[in-house]
PDB file of C-alpha atoms in Angstrom:
ATOM      1  CA  MET A1345    -156.025  18.488  22.366  1.00 39.00           C
ATOM      2  CA  ALA A1346    -153.646  20.801  20.542  1.00 43.00           C
ATOM      3  CA  ALA A1347    -152.631  19.538  17.142  1.00 39.00           C
ATOM      4  CA  ARG A1348    -149.001  19.214  16.170  1.00 40.00           C
ATOM      5  CA  GLY A1349    -147.803  21.340  13.306  1.00 37.00           C
ATOM      6  CA  GLY A1350    -147.431  19.575   9.982  1.00 35.00           C
ATOM      7  CA  THR A1351    -148.578  16.096   9.002  1.00 33.00           C
ATOM      8  CA  HIS A1352    -148.478  13.204  11.433  1.00 37.00           C
ATOM      9  CA  ALA A1353    -146.179  10.346  10.544  1.00 40.00           C
ATOM     10  CA  PRO A1354    -147.945   6.950  10.263  1.00 41.00           C
ATOM     11  CA  SER A1355    -146.348   5.992  13.583  1.00 66.00           C
ATOM     12  CA  SER A1356    -147.569   9.104  15.398  1.00 72.00           C
ATOM     13  CA  PRO A1357    -148.890   8.315  18.893  1.00 80.00           C
ATOM     14  CA  VAL A1358    -151.503  11.063  18.531  1.00 69.00           C
ATOM     15  CA  ALA A1359    -152.853   9.461  15.365  1.00 57.00           C
ATOM     16  CA  GLU A1360    -153.348   6.174  17.233  1.00 59.00           C
ATOM     17  CA  ARG A1361    -154.692   7.689  20.451  1.00 56.00           C
ATOM     18  CA  ALA A1362    -157.483   5.998  22.427  1.00 56.00           C
ATOM     19  CA  HIS A1363    -158.558   5.734  26.056  1.00 80.00           C
ATOM     20  CA  ALA A1364    -156.362   3.754  28.457  1.00 88.00           C
ATOM     21  CA  VAL A1365    -156.845   0.035  28.004  1.00 92.00           C
ATOM     22  CA  ASN A1366    -156.292  -3.383  29.502  1.00 96.00           C
ATOM     23  CA  PRO A1367    -152.701  -4.382  28.571  1.00 97.00           C
ATOM     24  CA  LEU A1368    -153.974  -7.670  27.158  1.00 98.00           C
ATOM     25  CA  ARG A1369    -155.798  -5.570  24.519  1.00 97.00           C
ATOM     26  CA  ASN A1370    -152.677  -3.548  23.806  1.00 97.00           C
ATOM     27  CA  PRO A1371    -149.944  -5.941  22.640  1.00 97.00           C
ATOM     28  CA  THR A1372    -148.043  -3.279  20.678  1.00 97.00           C
ATOM     29  CA  GLY A1373    -148.052  -0.667  23.442  1.00 97.00           C
ATOM     30  CA  THR A1374    -149.454   2.001  21.129  1.00 97.00           C
ATOM     31  CA  ARG A1375    -152.531   2.655  23.264  1.00 95.00           C
ATOM     32  CA  PRO A1376    -152.133   4.609  26.483  1.00 94.00           C
ATOM     33  CA  GLY A1377    -151.955   3.759  30.139  1.00 87.00           C
ATOM     34  CA  LEU A1378    -153.010   0.749  32.151  1.00 95.00           C
ATOM     35  CA  VAL A1379    -156.445  -0.083  33.476  1.00 96.00           C
ATOM     36  CA  PRO A1380    -157.112  -2.709  36.141  1.00 97.00           C
ATOM     37  CA  ILE A1381    -157.651  -6.284  34.995  1.00 98.00           C
ATOM     38  CA  THR A1382    -160.790  -7.354  36.827  1.00 97.00           C
ATOM     39  CA  ALA A1383    -162.669  -9.910  34.726  1.00 97.00           C
ATOM     40  CA  HIS A1384    -162.050 -13.517  35.742  1.00 98.00           C
ATOM     41  CA  ALA A1385    -161.286 -14.557  32.138  1.00 98.00           C
ATOM     42  CA  ASP A1386    -158.781 -11.719  31.722  1.00 98.00           C
ATOM     43  CA  ARG A1387    -157.026 -12.501  34.975  1.00 98.00           C
ATOM     44  CA  ALA A1388    -156.775 -16.136  33.886  1.00 98.00           C
ATOM     45  CA  ALA A1389    -155.304 -14.977  30.565  1.00 98.00           C
ATOM     46  CA  ALA A1390    -152.780 -12.847  32.449  1.00 98.00           C
ATOM     47  CA  VAL A1391    -151.742 -15.875  34.507  1.00 98.00           C
ATOM     48  CA  ARG A1392    -151.250 -17.909  31.313  1.00 98.00           C
ATOM     49  CA  LEU A1393    -149.096 -15.114  29.902  1.00 98.00           C
ATOM     50  CA  ILE A1394    -146.966 -14.881  33.034  1.00 98.00           C
ATOM     51  CA  LYS A1395    -146.430 -18.639  32.995  1.00 98.00           C
ATOM     52  CA  GLN A1396    -144.728 -18.225  29.596  1.00 98.00           C
ATOM     53  CA  VAL A1397    -141.980 -16.083  31.130  1.00 98.00           C
ATOM     54  CA  ARG A1398    -138.706 -17.911  31.612  1.00 98.00           C
ATOM     55  CA  VAL A1399    -136.987 -18.031  34.997  1.00 98.00           C
ATOM     56  CA  GLY A1400    -133.326 -17.145  35.268  1.00 98.00           C
ATOM     57  CA  VAL A1401    -130.645 -16.184  37.757  1.00 97.00           C
ATOM     58  CA  GLN A1402    -129.982 -12.505  38.303  1.00 97.00           C
ATOM     59  CA  GLY A1403    -126.415 -11.575  37.558  1.00 97.00           C
ATOM     60  CA  SER A1404    -124.211  -8.650  38.415  1.00 97.00           C
ATOM     61  CA  LYS A1405    -124.868  -5.028  37.466  1.00 97.00           C
ATOM     62  CA  ARG A1406    -121.195  -4.756  36.577  1.00 97.00           C
ATOM     63  CA  GLY A1407    -120.659  -2.913  33.309  1.00 97.00           C
ATOM     64  CA  TYR A1408    -124.140  -1.396  33.223  1.00 98.00           C
ATOM     65  CA  THR A1409    -124.624   2.204  32.116  1.00 97.00           C
ATOM     66  CA  ARG A1410    -127.638   3.852  30.502  1.00 97.00           C
ATOM     67  CA  LEU A1411    -125.596   4.291  27.310  1.00 97.00           C
ATOM     68  CA  ARG A1412    -125.488   0.492  26.898  1.00 98.00           C
ATOM     69  CA  PHE A1413    -129.124   0.949  25.790  1.00 98.00           C
ATOM     70  CA  GLY A1414    -128.473   3.919  23.513  1.00 97.00           C
ATOM     71  CA  GLU A1415    -128.687   7.640  24.073  1.00 95.00           C
ATOM     72  CA  ASN A1416    -131.431   8.786  26.396  1.00 95.00           C
ATOM     73  CA  TRP A1417    -134.740   8.875  24.455  1.00 96.00           C
ATOM     74  CA  ALA A1418    -132.973   9.120  21.093  1.00 91.00           C
ATOM     75  CA  ASP A1419    -135.153   8.411  18.065  1.00 96.00           C
ATOM     76  CA  SER A1420    -132.698   5.811  16.783  1.00 94.00           C
ATOM     77  CA  ALA A1421    -134.351   2.440  17.432  1.00 96.00           C
ATOM     78  CA  ARG A1422    -135.513   0.224  14.582  1.00 95.00           C
ATOM     79  CA  GLY A1423    -138.444  -2.164  14.491  1.00 96.00           C
ATOM     80  CA  VAL A1424    -140.646  -0.701  17.249  1.00 97.00           C
ATOM     81  CA  PRO A1425    -143.648   1.655  17.023  1.00 97.00           C
ATOM     82  CA  TYR A1426    -142.815   5.374  16.679  1.00 97.00           C
ATOM     83  CA  ALA A1427    -139.212   4.525  15.769  1.00 96.00           C
ATOM     84  CA  ARG A1428    -137.472   7.125  13.613  1.00 96.00           C
ATOM     85  CA  ASN A1429    -140.532   9.366  13.365  1.00 97.00           C
ATOM     86  CA  GLY A1430    -138.509  12.501  14.078  1.00 97.00           C
ATOM     87  CA  CYS A1431    -139.566  12.871  17.740  1.00 97.00           C
ATOM     88  CA  ARG A1432    -137.722  11.819  20.892  1.00 97.00           C
ATOM     89  CA  THR A1433    -139.140   8.708  22.533  1.00 97.00           C
ATOM     90  CA  ARG A1434    -140.112  10.554  25.714  1.00 97.00           C
ATOM     91  CA  ASP A1435    -142.245  13.019  23.753  1.00 97.00           C
ATOM     92  CA  ASP A1436    -143.879  10.158  21.836  1.00 98.00           C
ATOM     93  CA  LEU A1437    -144.956   8.599  25.126  1.00 97.00           C
ATOM     94  CA  LEU A1438    -146.206  11.872  26.609  1.00 97.00           C
ATOM     95  CA  ALA A1439    -148.272  12.333  23.446  1.00 97.00           C
ATOM     96  CA  ARG A1440    -149.606   8.777  23.684  1.00 97.00           C
ATOM     97  CA  ASP A1441    -150.755   8.997  27.303  1.00 97.00           C
ATOM     98  CA  GLY A1442    -151.303  12.691  27.951  1.00 97.00           C
ATOM     99  CA  GLU A1443    -154.499  14.699  27.556  1.00 96.00           C
ATOM    100  CA  GLU A1444    -154.941  18.391  26.800  1.00 96.00           C
ATOM    101  CA  LEU A1445    -151.554  18.352  25.097  1.00 97.00           C
ATOM    102  CA  GLN A1446    -149.743  21.577  24.315  1.00 97.00           C
ATOM    103  CA  TYR A1447    -146.640  21.665  22.136  1.00 97.00           C
ATOM    104  CA  ARG A1448    -143.702  24.029  21.955  1.00 97.00           C
ATOM    105  CA  HIS A1449    -144.400  26.735  19.404  1.00 96.00           C
ATOM    106  CA  GLY A1450    -143.332  25.545  15.972  1.00 96.00           C
ATOM    107  CA  SER A1451    -142.737  21.936  17.104  1.00 96.00           C
ATOM    108  CA  ARG A1452    -144.748  18.852  16.224  1.00 95.00           C
ATOM    109  CA  CYS A1453    -142.926  16.867  18.900  1.00 97.00           C
ATOM    110  CA  VAL A1454    -142.040  18.676  22.106  1.00 97.00           C
ATOM    111  CA  VAL A1455    -144.836  18.446  24.673  1.00 97.00           C
ATOM    112  CA  VAL A1456    -144.717  21.395  27.094  1.00 97.00           C
ATOM    113  CA  SER A1457    -147.886  20.768  29.111  1.00 97.00           C
ATOM    114  CA  MET A1458    -150.561  18.117  29.525  1.00 97.00           C
ATOM    115  CA  LYS A1459    -152.824  16.287  31.954  1.00 97.00           C
ATOM    116  CA  LEU A1460    -151.807  12.757  32.927  1.00 97.00           C
ATOM    117  CA  HIS A1461    -153.780  10.078  34.750  1.00 97.00           C
ATOM    118  CA  ASP A1462    -151.008   8.147  36.487  1.00 97.00           C
ATOM    119  CA  PRO A1463    -151.881   4.433  36.654  1.00 97.00           C
ATOM    120  CA  TYR A1464    -149.315   3.675  39.365  1.00 98.00           C
ATOM    121  CA  THR A1465    -150.746   6.003  42.032  1.00 98.00           C
ATOM    122  CA  GLY A1466    -154.168   7.013  40.699  1.00 97.00           C
ATOM    123  CA  ARG A1467    -153.140  10.680  40.684  1.00 96.00           C
ATOM    124  CA  THR A1468    -154.250  13.137  38.029  1.00 97.00           C
ATOM    125  CA  ILE A1469    -151.283  15.389  37.301  1.00 97.00           C
ATOM    126  CA  GLN A1470    -151.341  18.751  35.586  1.00 97.00           C
ATOM    127  CA  TRP A1471    -147.832  18.791  34.160  1.00 98.00           C
ATOM    128  CA  ARG A1472    -145.630  21.472  32.635  1.00 97.00           C
ATOM    129  CA  LYS A1473    -142.193  20.995  31.155  1.00 93.00           C
ATOM    130  CA  ARG A1474    -140.569  23.324  33.692  1.00 92.00           C
ATOM    131  CA  ASP A1475    -141.525  20.694  36.308  1.00 93.00           C
ATOM    132  CA  SER A1476    -140.244  17.891  34.108  1.00 93.00           C
ATOM    133  CA  ALA A1477    -139.324  15.436  36.895  1.00 96.00           C
ATOM    134  CA  ARG A1478    -142.917  15.362  38.181  1.00 97.00           C
ATOM    135  CA  VAL A1479    -143.746  13.048  35.268  1.00 98.00           C
ATOM    136  CA  GLN A1480    -141.173  10.426  34.303  1.00 98.00           C
ATOM    137  CA  VAL A1481    -141.365   7.725  31.646  1.00 98.00           C
ATOM    138  CA  ASP A1482    -140.945   4.409  33.416  1.00 98.00           C
ATOM    139  CA  HIS A1483    -139.301   1.391  31.827  1.00 98.00           C
ATOM    140  CA  VAL A1484    -141.729  -1.268  33.067  1.00 98.00           C
ATOM    141  CA  VAL A1485    -138.892  -3.774  32.963  1.00 98.00           C
ATOM    142  CA  PRO A1486    -136.036  -1.579  34.227  1.00 98.00           C
ATOM    143  CA  LEU A1487    -132.957  -1.346  32.047  1.00 98.00           C
ATOM    144  CA  SER A1488    -130.620  -2.326  34.882  1.00 98.00           C
ATOM    145  CA  TYR A1489    -132.863  -5.341  35.587  1.00 98.00           C
ATOM    146  CA  GLU A1490    -132.655  -6.344  31.920  1.00 98.00           C
ATOM    147  CA  TRP A1491    -128.870  -6.046  32.041  1.00 98.00           C
ATOM    148  CA  ARG A1492    -128.642  -8.274  35.104  1.00 98.00           C
ATOM    149  CA  MET A1493    -131.004 -10.847  33.541  1.00 98.00           C
ATOM    150  CA  GLY A1494    -128.881 -11.271  30.423  1.00 98.00           C
ATOM    151  CA  ALA A1495    -129.240  -8.173  28.233  1.00 98.00           C
ATOM    152  CA  TRP A1496    -125.496  -7.631  28.610  1.00 98.00           C
ATOM    153  CA  ARG A1497    -125.147 -10.439  26.055  1.00 98.00           C
ATOM    154  CA  TRP A1498    -127.537  -8.881  23.520  1.00 98.00           C
ATOM    155  CA  PRO A1499    -126.513  -6.907  20.450  1.00 98.00           C
ATOM    156  CA  LYS A1500    -126.759  -3.209  21.214  1.00 97.00           C
ATOM    157  CA  ALA A1501    -129.534  -2.804  18.610  1.00 98.00           C
ATOM    158  CA  LYS A1502    -131.766  -5.113  20.666  1.00 98.00           C
ATOM    159  CA  ARG A1503    -131.052  -3.127  23.826  1.00 98.00           C
ATOM    160  CA  VAL A1504    -131.931   0.095  22.001  1.00 98.00           C
ATOM    161  CA  ARG A1505    -135.226  -1.481  20.894  1.00 98.00           C
ATOM    162  CA  ILE A1506    -136.309  -2.538  24.377  1.00 98.00           C
ATOM    163  CA  ALA A1507    -135.298   0.853  25.798  1.00 98.00           C
ATOM    164  CA  ASN A1508    -137.527   2.665  23.281  1.00 98.00           C
ATOM    165  CA  ASP A1509    -140.352   0.173  22.776  1.00 98.00           C
ATOM    166  CA  PRO A1510    -143.680   1.760  23.832  1.00 98.00           C
ATOM    167  CA  LEU A1511    -144.719  -1.638  25.182  1.00 98.00           C
ATOM    168  CA  ASN A1512    -142.072  -1.132  27.879  1.00 98.00           C
ATOM    169  CA  LEU A1513    -142.772   2.560  28.584  1.00 98.00           C
ATOM    170  CA  ILE A1514    -145.403   4.316  30.711  1.00 98.00           C
ATOM    171  CA  PRO A1515    -145.414   7.982  31.823  1.00 98.00           C
ATOM    172  CA  VAL A1516    -146.044   8.020  35.569  1.00 98.00           C
ATOM    173  CA  TYR A1517    -145.747  10.153  38.685  1.00 98.00           C
ATOM    174  CA  GLY A1518    -142.020  10.829  39.069  1.00 98.00           C
ATOM    175  CA  PRO A1519    -141.572   9.955  42.767  1.00 98.00           C
ATOM    176  CA  ALA A1520    -143.227   6.558  42.200  1.00 98.00           C
ATOM    177  CA  ASN A1521    -140.786   5.812  39.394  1.00 98.00           C
ATOM    178  CA  GLU A1522    -137.854   6.874  41.562  1.00 97.00           C
ATOM    179  CA  ALA A1523    -139.057   4.605  44.377  1.00 98.00           C
ATOM    180  CA  LYS A1524    -139.132   1.670  41.943  1.00 98.00           C
ATOM    181  CA  GLY A1525    -135.572   2.131  40.696  1.00 97.00           C
ATOM    182  CA  GLY A1526    -134.342  -1.086  39.072  1.00 97.00           C
ATOM    183  CA  ALA A1527    -136.582  -3.409  41.098  1.00 98.00           C
ATOM    184  CA  GLY A1528    -138.546  -6.368  39.842  1.00 98.00           C
ATOM    185  CA  PRO A1529    -142.101  -7.205  40.961  1.00 98.00           C
ATOM    186  CA  ALA A1530    -140.998  -9.112  44.073  1.00 98.00           C
ATOM    187  CA  SER A1531    -139.473  -5.891  45.432  1.00 98.00           C
ATOM    188  CA  TRP A1532    -141.755  -3.188  44.004  1.00 98.00           C
ATOM    189  CA  LEU A1533    -145.330  -2.937  42.752  1.00 98.00           C
ATOM    190  CA  PRO A1534    -147.445   0.145  41.967  1.00 98.00           C
ATOM    191  CA  PRO A1535    -148.935   1.785  45.079  1.00 98.00           C
ATOM    192  CA  ALA A1536    -152.400   1.518  43.499  1.00 98.00           C
ATOM    193  CA  ARG A1537    -153.219  -2.111  44.304  1.00 98.00           C
ATOM    194  CA  LYS A1538    -156.023  -2.367  41.752  1.00 98.00           C
ATOM    195  CA  VAL A1539    -153.596  -1.931  38.841  1.00 98.00           C
ATOM    196  CA  ARG A1540    -151.020  -4.484  40.000  1.00 98.00           C
ATOM    197  CA  CYS A1541    -152.266  -7.357  37.850  1.00 98.00           C
ATOM    198  CA  ALA A1542    -152.205  -5.071  34.806  1.00 98.00           C
ATOM    199  CA  TYR A1543    -148.677  -3.955  35.697  1.00 98.00           C
ATOM    200  CA  VAL A1544    -147.272  -7.480  35.973  1.00 98.00           C
ATOM    201  CA  ALA A1545    -149.096  -8.479  32.792  1.00 98.00           C
ATOM    202  CA  ARG A1546    -147.298  -5.667  30.993  1.00 98.00           C
ATOM    203  CA  PHE A1547    -144.014  -6.759  32.614  1.00 98.00           C
ATOM    204  CA  ALA A1548    -144.688 -10.252  31.248  1.00 98.00           C
ATOM    205  CA  GLN A1549    -145.539  -8.945  27.769  1.00 98.00           C
ATOM    206  CA  VAL A1550    -142.149  -7.260  27.570  1.00 98.00           C
ATOM    207  CA  ALA A1551    -140.300 -10.283  28.976  1.00 98.00           C
ATOM    208  CA  VAL A1552    -141.965 -12.652  26.495  1.00 98.00           C
ATOM    209  CA  LYS A1553    -141.440 -10.344  23.514  1.00 98.00           C
ATOM    210  CA  TYR A1554    -137.707 -10.046  24.205  1.00 98.00           C
ATOM    211  CA  ASP A1555    -137.221 -13.563  25.609  1.00 98.00           C
ATOM    212  CA  LEU A1556    -135.958 -12.047  28.836  1.00 98.00           C
ATOM    213  CA  PRO A1557    -136.047 -14.217  31.978  1.00 98.00           C
ATOM    214  CA  VAL A1558    -137.128 -13.009  35.405  1.00 98.00           C
ATOM    215  CA  THR A1559    -136.077 -14.272  38.805  1.00 98.00           C
ATOM    216  CA  ARG A1560    -138.052 -17.061  40.427  1.00 98.00           C
ATOM    217  CA  ALA A1561    -139.193 -14.647  43.172  1.00 98.00           C
ATOM    218  CA  ASP A1562    -140.359 -12.106  40.612  1.00 98.00           C
ATOM    219  CA  LYS A1563    -142.341 -14.691  38.672  1.00 98.00           C
ATOM    220  CA  ALA A1564    -144.034 -15.891  41.847  1.00 98.00           C
ATOM    221  CA  ALA A1565    -144.912 -12.297  42.768  1.00 98.00           C
ATOM    222  CA  MET A1566    -146.317 -11.695  39.272  1.00 98.00           C
ATOM    223  CA  LEU A1567    -148.550 -14.756  39.404  1.00 98.00           C
ATOM    224  CA  ALA A1568    -149.815 -13.798  42.860  1.00 98.00           C
ATOM    225  CA  GLN A1569    -151.122 -10.454  41.590  1.00 98.00           C
ATOM    226  CA  CYS A1570    -153.505 -12.037  39.052  1.00 98.00           C
ATOM    227  CA  ARG A1571    -154.825 -15.058  40.963  1.00 95.00           C
TER     228      ARG A1571
END
């Protein structure tokens, strides 16, 4: 792995790097990726977590724009890992999940190439910045979904936190992220079936942390993945 120039901030994703882990072992989102949840006890724990998620009614998307959640990948959130460390959120997440990282000359932040193991499809992607759309950073709970489930009522600072919280962010194969759009788990799940319980567990972690409800259909779909 190529080192960044200068000294790592305490919240540097590289400083905290480890192999991809079960989301139940990663409550802060500072460790990379998702691995399948296979053990009976872990799947039972995931079900208990999902049961904590509130059910609500999905409202209108009226008034939603990306800017309601702050500037795209701006390092302006407060109170979440990597916040205000001098690097854009997208680069923090590429550094957290990528391998064989290379940085722009003279930068301690800007990732220009890496290898990524995409949990959603199982692909291994050799990525370069000139093909930026091939890897996209997914909001596990989509921002438009959050808006429709009540985030329109939140203070903007809370929306900026959830948009930049590493718990809610996973670099993935771009076309898979585009296929997902703003869908909840009843409408979209990762193509790799073995990671679906891990995915909905992460969805639940975000929903519980931010006291965000999901639709009744989405909660039922989440529970079905871990039973």
